[in-house]
Short mmCIF file of C-alpha atoms in Angstrom, two decimals:
data_model
loop_
_atom_site.label_atom_id
_atom_site.label_comp_id
_atom_site.label_asym_id
_atom_site.label_seq_id
_atom_site.Cartn_x
_atom_site.Cartn_y
_atom_site.Cartn_z
CA UNK A 2 -17.29 15.32 4.09
CA UNK A 3 -20.37 14.72 6.48
CA UNK A 4 -21.51 17.86 5.45
CA UNK A 5 -22.44 18.60 1.70
CA UNK A 6 -21.98 16.12 -1.35
CA UNK A 7 -18.41 14.92 -1.23
CA UNK A 8 -15.91 15.88 -4.47
CA UNK A 9 -14.13 12.86 -6.17
CA UNK A 10 -10.96 14.24 -7.88
CA UNK A 11 -11.05 11.55 -10.37
CA UNK A 12 -9.22 10.32 -13.41
CA UNK A 13 -11.26 8.03 -15.56
CA UNK A 14 -8.40 5.50 -16.34
CA UNK A 15 -6.84 5.36 -12.75
CA UNK A 16 -7.30 2.47 -11.02
CA UNK A 17 -6.99 4.24 -7.55
CA UNK A 18 -10.07 6.28 -8.78
CA UNK A 19 -11.71 3.36 -9.98
CA UNK A 20 -11.40 1.71 -6.46
CA UNK A 21 -12.88 4.77 -4.63
CA UNK A 22 -15.93 5.31 -7.21
CA UNK A 23 -16.55 1.54 -6.59
CA UNK A 24 -16.59 2.13 -2.65
CA UNK A 25 -18.95 5.22 -3.42
CA UNK A 26 -21.50 3.29 -5.52
CA UNK A 27 -21.64 0.16 -2.99
CA UNK A 28 -22.64 2.78 -0.20
CA UNK A 29 -24.71 4.84 -2.21
CA UNK A 30 -22.97 7.85 -1.57
CA UNK A 31 -23.74 10.59 -3.93
CA UNK A 32 -20.86 12.71 -4.93
CA UNK A 33 -19.33 15.03 -7.59
CA UNK A 34 -16.58 14.06 -10.02
CA UNK A 35 -13.90 16.74 -10.99
CA UNK A 36 -11.87 15.02 -13.37
CA UNK A 37 -8.25 15.69 -13.10
CA UNK A 38 -5.89 14.72 -16.23
CA UNK A 39 -3.16 13.51 -14.34
CA UNK A 40 -2.03 10.48 -13.28
CA UNK A 41 -0.49 9.93 -9.82
CA UNK A 42 -1.03 5.97 -9.16
CA UNK A 43 -0.40 4.40 -5.60
CA UNK A 44 -2.54 2.99 -2.99
CA UNK A 45 -3.05 6.53 -1.28
CA UNK A 46 -6.61 6.10 -2.12
CA UNK A 47 -6.92 3.09 0.38
CA UNK A 48 -7.06 5.65 3.26
CA UNK A 49 -10.19 7.14 1.39
CA UNK A 50 -11.82 3.62 1.26
CA UNK A 51 -10.99 3.22 5.11
CA UNK A 52 -12.36 6.56 6.16
CA UNK A 53 -15.68 5.79 3.91
CA UNK A 54 -15.86 2.76 5.99
CA UNK A 55 -15.33 4.35 9.11
CA UNK A 56 -17.74 7.21 8.42
CA UNK A 57 -20.31 5.29 6.40
CA UNK A 58 -20.11 1.66 7.89
CA UNK A 59 -22.89 0.03 5.59
CA UNK A 60 -22.78 -1.82 3.59
CA UNK A 61 -19.36 -2.70 5.19
CA UNK A 62 -16.28 -3.52 2.93
CA UNK A 63 -14.19 -4.56 5.49
CA UNK A 64 -15.22 -7.80 7.28
CA UNK A 65 -15.82 -7.91 11.26
CA UNK A 66 -13.71 -10.83 12.11
CA UNK A 67 -10.15 -9.46 12.66
CA UNK A 68 -8.36 -12.46 10.44
CA UNK A 69 -10.75 -12.10 7.64
CA UNK A 70 -10.05 -8.13 7.86
CA UNK A 71 -6.33 -9.12 7.60
CA UNK A 72 -6.98 -11.21 4.73
CA UNK A 73 -8.80 -8.53 3.03
CA UNK A 74 -5.91 -5.90 3.63
CA UNK A 75 -3.33 -8.52 2.59
CA UNK A 76 -5.07 -8.97 -0.47
CA UNK A 77 -5.36 -5.17 -1.17
CA UNK A 78 -1.91 -4.50 -0.13
CA UNK A 79 -0.51 -7.46 -2.56
CA UNK A 80 -2.30 -5.31 -5.33
CA UNK A 81 -1.69 -1.54 -4.28
CA UNK A 82 1.91 -1.93 -2.95
CA UNK A 83 3.15 -5.22 -4.79
CA UNK A 84 1.72 -4.75 -8.51
CA UNK A 85 0.32 -1.48 -9.37
CA UNK A 86 3.27 1.09 -8.12
CA UNK A 87 5.39 -1.00 -10.70
CA UNK A 88 3.32 -0.65 -13.53
CA UNK A 89 2.16 3.32 -13.29
CA UNK A 90 2.52 6.00 -15.43
CA UNK A 91 5.83 7.72 -13.90
CA UNK A 92 7.78 4.30 -13.89
CA UNK A 93 6.40 3.18 -17.40
CA UNK A 94 7.89 6.68 -18.59
CA UNK A 95 11.12 6.07 -16.56
CA UNK A 96 11.57 2.52 -18.40
CA UNK A 97 11.12 3.72 -21.75
CA UNK A 98 8.53 3.12 -24.69
CA UNK A 99 9.83 0.08 -26.20
CA UNK A 100 10.29 -1.88 -22.96
CA UNK A 101 7.01 -0.94 -21.25
CA UNK A 102 5.06 -3.86 -21.96
CA UNK A 103 7.61 -6.42 -21.01
CA UNK A 104 7.90 -4.25 -17.53
CA UNK A 105 4.43 -4.36 -16.85
CA UNK A 106 3.87 -8.15 -17.36
CA UNK A 107 6.89 -8.73 -15.37
CA UNK A 108 5.51 -6.56 -12.68
CA UNK A 109 1.90 -8.08 -12.80
CA UNK A 110 2.86 -11.80 -13.24
CA UNK A 111 4.50 -12.66 -9.83
CA UNK A 112 2.13 -10.46 -8.32
CA UNK A 113 -0.78 -12.58 -10.18
CA UNK A 114 1.15 -15.81 -8.86
CA UNK A 115 1.04 -14.59 -5.50
CA UNK A 116 -2.65 -13.42 -5.39
CA UNK A 117 -4.01 -16.49 -7.14
CA UNK A 118 -2.40 -18.79 -4.40
CA UNK A 119 -3.67 -16.67 -1.62
CA UNK A 120 -7.20 -16.68 -3.38
CA UNK A 121 -7.29 -20.35 -2.91
CA UNK A 122 -7.59 -20.16 0.49
CA UNK A 123 -9.61 -16.98 0.99
CA UNK A 124 -12.14 -16.75 -1.82
CA UNK A 125 -15.83 -17.75 -1.91
CA UNK A 126 -17.76 -16.00 -4.43
CA UNK A 127 -15.36 -13.00 -3.90
CA UNK A 128 -11.85 -12.35 -3.00
CA UNK A 129 -12.67 -13.15 0.83
CA UNK A 130 -15.74 -15.27 1.27
CA UNK A 131 -19.14 -14.22 -0.24
CA UNK A 132 -19.38 -10.52 0.95
CA UNK A 133 -17.64 -7.96 -1.48
CA UNK A 134 -14.82 -6.51 0.31
CA UNK A 135 -12.08 -3.62 -0.37
CA UNK A 136 -10.03 -6.52 -1.73
CA UNK A 137 -12.87 -6.72 -4.50
CA UNK A 138 -12.58 -2.84 -5.12
CA UNK A 139 -8.71 -3.67 -5.88
CA UNK A 140 -8.80 -6.62 -7.94
CA UNK A 141 -11.15 -5.53 -10.86
CA UNK A 142 -9.32 -2.46 -11.64
CA UNK A 143 -5.87 -4.71 -11.33
CA UNK A 144 -7.19 -7.17 -13.57
CA UNK A 145 -8.21 -4.24 -16.23
CA UNK A 146 -4.77 -3.22 -16.02
CA UNK A 147 -3.53 -6.75 -16.53
CA UNK A 148 -5.66 -6.70 -19.63
CA UNK A 149 -4.80 -3.50 -21.07
CA UNK A 150 -0.89 -4.88 -20.87
CA UNK A 151 -1.83 -8.06 -22.52
CA UNK A 152 -1.07 -10.61 -19.41
CA UNK A 153 -2.19 -14.19 -20.38
CA UNK A 154 -5.04 -14.68 -17.53
CA UNK A 155 -5.14 -18.59 -18.07
CA UNK A 156 -3.02 -19.35 -15.25
CA UNK A 157 -5.03 -17.26 -12.94
CA UNK A 158 -8.51 -19.17 -13.13
CA UNK A 159 -9.60 -17.82 -9.45
CA UNK A 160 -8.57 -14.38 -10.36
CA UNK A 161 -10.46 -14.23 -13.61
CA UNK A 162 -13.54 -16.24 -12.27
CA UNK A 163 -13.79 -13.44 -9.24
CA UNK A 164 -13.38 -10.56 -11.62
CA UNK A 165 -16.18 -11.65 -13.98
CA UNK A 166 -18.64 -12.34 -10.85
CA UNK A 167 -17.87 -8.60 -9.98
CA UNK A 168 -18.24 -7.16 -13.06
CA UNK A 169 -21.87 -8.31 -12.95
CA UNK A 170 -22.51 -6.12 -10.22
CA UNK A 171 -23.90 -2.51 -10.76
CA UNK A 172 -21.37 -0.90 -8.56
CA UNK A 173 -18.48 -2.07 -10.78
CA UNK A 174 -19.97 -1.17 -13.70
CA UNK A 175 -21.01 2.40 -13.41
CA UNK A 176 -17.72 3.20 -11.74
CA UNK A 177 -15.83 1.75 -14.96
CA UNK A 178 -13.30 3.96 -16.79
CA UNK A 179 -15.30 3.64 -20.11
CA UNK A 180 -18.08 5.52 -18.41
CA UNK A 181 -16.65 8.69 -16.61
CA UNK A 182 -17.13 12.22 -17.18
CA UNK A 183 -13.75 12.60 -18.41
CA UNK A 184 -13.64 9.25 -20.75
CA UNK A 185 -12.47 10.20 -24.29
CA UNK A 186 -15.34 9.47 -26.87
CA UNK A 187 -13.28 6.83 -28.48
CA UNK A 188 -13.06 4.87 -25.39
CA UNK A 189 -16.53 5.19 -24.19
CA UNK A 190 -18.56 2.02 -23.83
CA UNK B 19 -1.94 -15.58 17.74
CA UNK B 20 -3.82 -15.29 20.69
CA UNK B 21 -2.87 -18.47 21.73
CA UNK B 22 1.14 -18.96 22.43
CA UNK B 23 3.77 -16.26 21.65
CA UNK B 24 3.43 -15.30 18.09
CA UNK B 25 6.55 -15.69 15.15
CA UNK B 26 7.80 -13.12 13.03
CA UNK B 27 9.25 -14.59 9.89
CA UNK B 28 11.74 -11.67 9.58
CA UNK B 29 14.72 -10.38 7.36
CA UNK B 30 17.06 -7.87 9.25
CA UNK B 31 17.31 -5.23 6.52
CA UNK B 32 13.71 -5.46 5.02
CA UNK B 33 11.75 -2.16 5.99
CA UNK B 34 8.52 -4.38 6.21
CA UNK B 35 9.66 -6.58 9.00
CA UNK B 36 11.26 -3.43 10.65
CA UNK B 37 7.89 -1.94 10.63
CA UNK B 38 6.41 -4.80 12.51
CA UNK B 39 9.10 -5.14 14.75
CA UNK B 40 8.45 -1.56 15.91
CA UNK B 41 4.72 -2.11 16.12
CA UNK B 42 5.35 -5.41 18.05
CA UNK B 43 7.96 -3.47 20.58
CA UNK B 44 5.40 -0.70 21.09
CA UNK B 45 2.62 -3.01 22.21
CA UNK B 46 5.08 -4.51 24.30
CA UNK B 47 4.14 -8.01 22.71
CA UNK B 48 6.79 -10.89 23.14
CA UNK B 49 7.42 -12.72 20.20
CA UNK B 50 9.96 -15.21 18.41
CA UNK B 51 12.15 -14.14 15.44
CA UNK B 52 12.63 -16.46 12.75
CA UNK B 53 15.08 -14.97 10.07
CA UNK B 54 13.96 -15.58 6.38
CA UNK B 55 16.93 -14.64 3.96
CA UNK B 56 14.77 -13.65 1.26
CA UNK B 57 13.65 -10.20 0.50
CA UNK B 58 9.94 -9.81 -0.37
CA UNK B 59 9.39 -6.31 0.12
CA UNK B 60 6.05 -4.72 -0.47
CA UNK B 61 3.61 -3.03 1.97
CA UNK B 62 1.57 -6.75 2.61
CA UNK B 63 2.89 -6.07 6.49
CA UNK B 64 0.49 -3.11 6.86
CA UNK B 65 -2.40 -5.83 7.30
CA UNK B 66 -0.19 -7.26 10.01
CA UNK B 67 -0.05 -4.00 11.68
CA UNK B 68 -3.89 -3.27 11.29
CA UNK B 69 -4.50 -6.68 12.85
CA UNK B 70 -2.23 -6.10 15.69
CA UNK B 71 -4.03 -2.86 16.22
CA UNK B 72 -7.44 -4.70 16.36
CA UNK B 73 -6.59 -7.58 18.69
CA UNK B 74 -4.17 -5.65 20.66
CA UNK B 75 -5.43 -1.96 20.72
CA UNK B 76 -3.01 -0.72 23.49
CA UNK B 77 -0.85 1.60 22.67
CA UNK B 78 -2.95 2.44 19.71
CA UNK B 79 -1.10 2.91 16.45
CA UNK B 80 -4.19 4.40 14.79
CA UNK B 81 -5.98 7.96 16.43
CA UNK B 82 -9.35 7.49 17.29
CA UNK B 83 -10.61 10.52 14.96
CA UNK B 84 -11.47 8.95 11.36
CA UNK B 85 -9.96 12.27 9.86
CA UNK B 86 -6.76 11.57 11.59
CA UNK B 87 -6.89 7.93 10.82
CA UNK B 88 -7.01 8.75 7.20
CA UNK B 89 -3.91 11.11 7.64
CA UNK B 90 -2.34 8.10 9.03
CA UNK B 91 -3.18 5.86 6.57
CA UNK B 92 -2.27 8.39 3.84
CA UNK B 93 1.16 8.86 5.00
CA UNK B 94 1.61 5.09 5.47
CA UNK B 95 0.33 4.50 1.73
CA UNK B 96 2.59 7.29 0.54
CA UNK B 97 5.59 5.23 1.53
CA UNK B 98 4.36 1.78 1.17
CA UNK B 99 2.73 1.99 -2.12
CA UNK B 100 4.19 5.04 -3.55
CA UNK B 101 7.71 5.10 -2.62
CA UNK B 102 8.92 1.46 -1.33
CA UNK B 103 7.96 -0.91 -3.86
CA UNK B 104 10.05 1.10 -6.30
CA UNK B 105 13.20 0.54 -4.91
CA UNK B 106 13.04 -3.14 -3.57
CA UNK B 107 15.20 -5.66 -4.69
CA UNK B 108 13.38 -7.52 -7.40
CA UNK B 109 12.93 -3.89 -9.34
CA UNK B 110 16.67 -2.87 -8.26
CA UNK B 111 17.69 -6.13 -10.26
CA UNK B 112 15.65 -5.59 -13.01
CA UNK B 113 16.88 -2.07 -13.33
CA UNK B 114 20.75 -3.67 -13.49
CA UNK B 115 23.51 -2.94 -11.19
CA UNK B 116 24.81 0.68 -12.42
CA UNK B 117 21.65 2.22 -12.70
CA UNK B 118 20.41 1.21 -9.16
CA UNK B 119 21.51 4.32 -7.16
CA UNK B 120 19.79 6.74 -9.84
CA UNK B 121 16.56 4.96 -10.02
CA UNK B 122 16.08 4.55 -6.25
CA UNK B 123 16.88 8.14 -5.68
CA UNK B 124 14.18 9.04 -8.33
CA UNK B 125 11.82 6.91 -6.63
CA UNK B 126 12.41 8.10 -3.37
CA UNK B 127 12.80 12.16 -4.16
CA UNK B 128 9.39 12.84 -5.66
CA UNK B 129 7.62 10.50 -2.70
CA UNK B 130 9.71 12.57 -0.10
CA UNK B 131 8.32 15.96 -1.70
CA UNK B 132 4.84 14.76 -1.29
CA UNK B 133 5.59 13.40 2.20
CA UNK B 134 7.49 16.54 3.53
CA UNK B 135 4.28 18.66 1.98
CA UNK B 136 1.65 16.26 3.91
CA UNK B 137 3.55 16.43 7.07
CA UNK B 138 3.50 20.23 7.16
CA UNK B 139 -0.01 20.25 8.01
CA UNK B 140 -0.47 17.02 9.79
CA UNK B 141 2.89 16.85 12.02
CA UNK B 142 3.00 17.75 15.51
CA UNK B 143 5.84 16.01 17.47
CA UNK B 144 5.27 12.82 15.15
CA UNK B 145 4.10 12.32 11.78
CA UNK B 146 0.31 12.93 12.85
CA UNK B 147 0.05 15.08 15.90
CA UNK B 148 2.02 14.27 19.11
CA UNK B 149 1.34 10.37 19.05
CA UNK B 150 3.35 7.60 17.66
CA UNK B 151 1.14 6.19 14.78
CA UNK B 152 1.55 3.31 12.15
CA UNK B 153 2.71 6.42 10.07
CA UNK B 154 5.86 6.69 12.30
CA UNK B 155 6.39 3.01 11.57
CA UNK B 156 6.62 3.60 7.85
CA UNK B 157 8.84 6.75 8.26
CA UNK B 158 11.77 5.41 9.81
CA UNK B 159 12.60 2.45 7.78
CA UNK B 160 12.08 4.66 4.80
CA UNK B 161 14.37 7.42 5.99
CA UNK B 162 16.84 4.60 6.71
CA UNK B 163 16.70 3.31 2.84
CA UNK B 164 17.10 6.95 1.59
CA UNK B 165 20.10 7.23 3.63
CA UNK B 166 21.39 4.02 1.87
CA UNK B 167 20.70 5.21 -1.45
CA UNK B 168 22.38 8.56 -0.61
CA UNK B 169 19.47 10.53 -0.87
CA UNK B 170 20.50 14.14 0.17
CA UNK B 171 17.93 15.05 3.14
CA UNK B 172 18.32 18.65 3.39
CA UNK B 173 15.35 19.67 1.47
CA UNK B 174 13.20 17.41 3.91
CA UNK B 175 13.56 19.14 7.58
CA UNK B 176 10.30 17.78 8.61
CA UNK B 177 10.91 14.12 7.55
CA UNK B 178 14.32 14.46 9.41
CA UNK B 179 13.20 16.22 12.65
CA UNK B 180 10.47 13.66 12.97
CA UNK B 181 12.77 10.61 12.02
CA UNK B 182 15.34 11.89 14.50
CA UNK B 183 12.65 12.10 17.25
CA UNK B 184 11.47 8.65 16.62
CA UNK B 185 14.83 6.98 16.78
CA UNK B 186 15.37 8.16 20.06
CA UNK B 187 12.43 6.13 21.25
CA UNK B 188 13.18 2.37 22.48
CA UNK B 189 11.01 0.89 20.27
CA UNK B 190 12.76 1.94 17.12
CA UNK B 191 16.00 1.06 18.43
CA UNK B 192 15.33 -2.51 19.39
CA UNK B 193 13.78 -3.04 16.03
CA UNK B 194 16.50 -1.62 13.97
CA UNK B 195 18.12 -3.80 11.33
CA UNK B 196 21.48 -3.67 13.05
CA UNK B 197 20.32 -5.46 16.23
CA UNK B 198 18.44 -8.45 14.55
CA UNK B 199 19.24 -12.19 15.13
CA UNK B 200 20.23 -12.36 11.27
CA UNK B 201 22.31 -8.98 11.20
CA UNK B 202 25.47 -9.91 10.02
CA UNK B 203 28.53 -9.23 12.18
CA UNK B 204 29.74 -6.23 9.94
CA UNK B 205 26.39 -4.50 10.06
CA UNK B 206 25.99 -4.76 13.75
CA UNK B 207 25.87 -1.96 15.95
#
C-alpha cells in the first residue's frame, strides 16, 4: 500500500465500499477502482479504515481522546454489526422476495432507535462532536440503505440532520454509489 | 473507568460479554459483574476492547504492526459483523423456532469458510501469529456458538486447532459462560 497506487475492489452499491471510498476521499488518497460485481457486505471494511488511519493519520478519522474514540467505534459498530449484516443481500435472499422490505425495516428500525439515542449524547455537527469521524462514514451509507428500504426517518431527527450535513461535503458526494465506474446508467446522477 | 473498579454489565451466555471478559482477564483488570438477563448481541463490545487496549496497553491485544493489526481487525469483523449478528436472539426469534438451527448453520458455515481460509495465511499458534489478540477473543465465543448450533467443525481444522489452544489458557476459562455469577446451575461446569 505504501508503494504505488492502492486498488479498491469496489461495488458501487455496497455500503462497505462506500465507507472506504469516503475515507480515501477525506484523506486525499488517490486510488484505482476495480469494480467487483459481487455483494459481500459486512463490517470487514472497518479494518481497512483503521489501517488507513494508522498509515495515513491526517486528517484523523478517530478522535485522539480514548472516550471519544470509543464513542466513534460504538456508533460504527451499531451500524456495521447491529444493522447492516441483517439487511445484506445473502440474508435478504434467504428471507424471500416478498418479505424483504418488512425484514429490512425490522432490522433497521431498532438499530436507528438505539443510534438516535446514542447520538443525543455524542453528536455535535457530526456523529461525535464537530469533527468528521469513522462513525460518519458508517452513517451516510446506512441512511441511504434505510431510504432504499422505505424506512420512515421522521422519528430520527438527529440521524437525518447529521446525514444532511455530511452529504454537503465533497468526500461524501464523490464517493456516492450514483457516481462510481460500475454504476449502471439508469442509476447515475 | 480509571477511577474505581469497572463494572461489567454481563450476560453469561452472550459472546459479546465473553469477549470483554477475556480481555479483562488477559489485562488482569479486576472488575465487578452486574448480570443483565437480556440478550443484546452485536459487535458493539469491540469498542470496549479497543478502549481497554488504549487505556491499559499491556498485554497488547492488537499487534504493533499496522498490517497485522488490520488482519486482527479483519478477523474480528468477519466474526462480529459477518457471522454473529445473523445468529443472535432477535433474529432467531424472527426466523421462527423450527427454522432456527438451519438458519444459524447457514449463517455460520459461509463465515467459517471465509475465516478458515484467512487463518491459513495469518495464523501461527493463534489467529494472527503467536500472540493472543482481539481476533482470538472473538474466535472462542463464536466456536462455542457453532457447537451450540451443531455445526460440523471437521471442515475447519485451523479454527478448531486454534480454539483448542486458546481454551487451555486461564483467561479463556475463567471468562467462560459456564462459570459466571448468572450461569444457571444446570449449565455450570
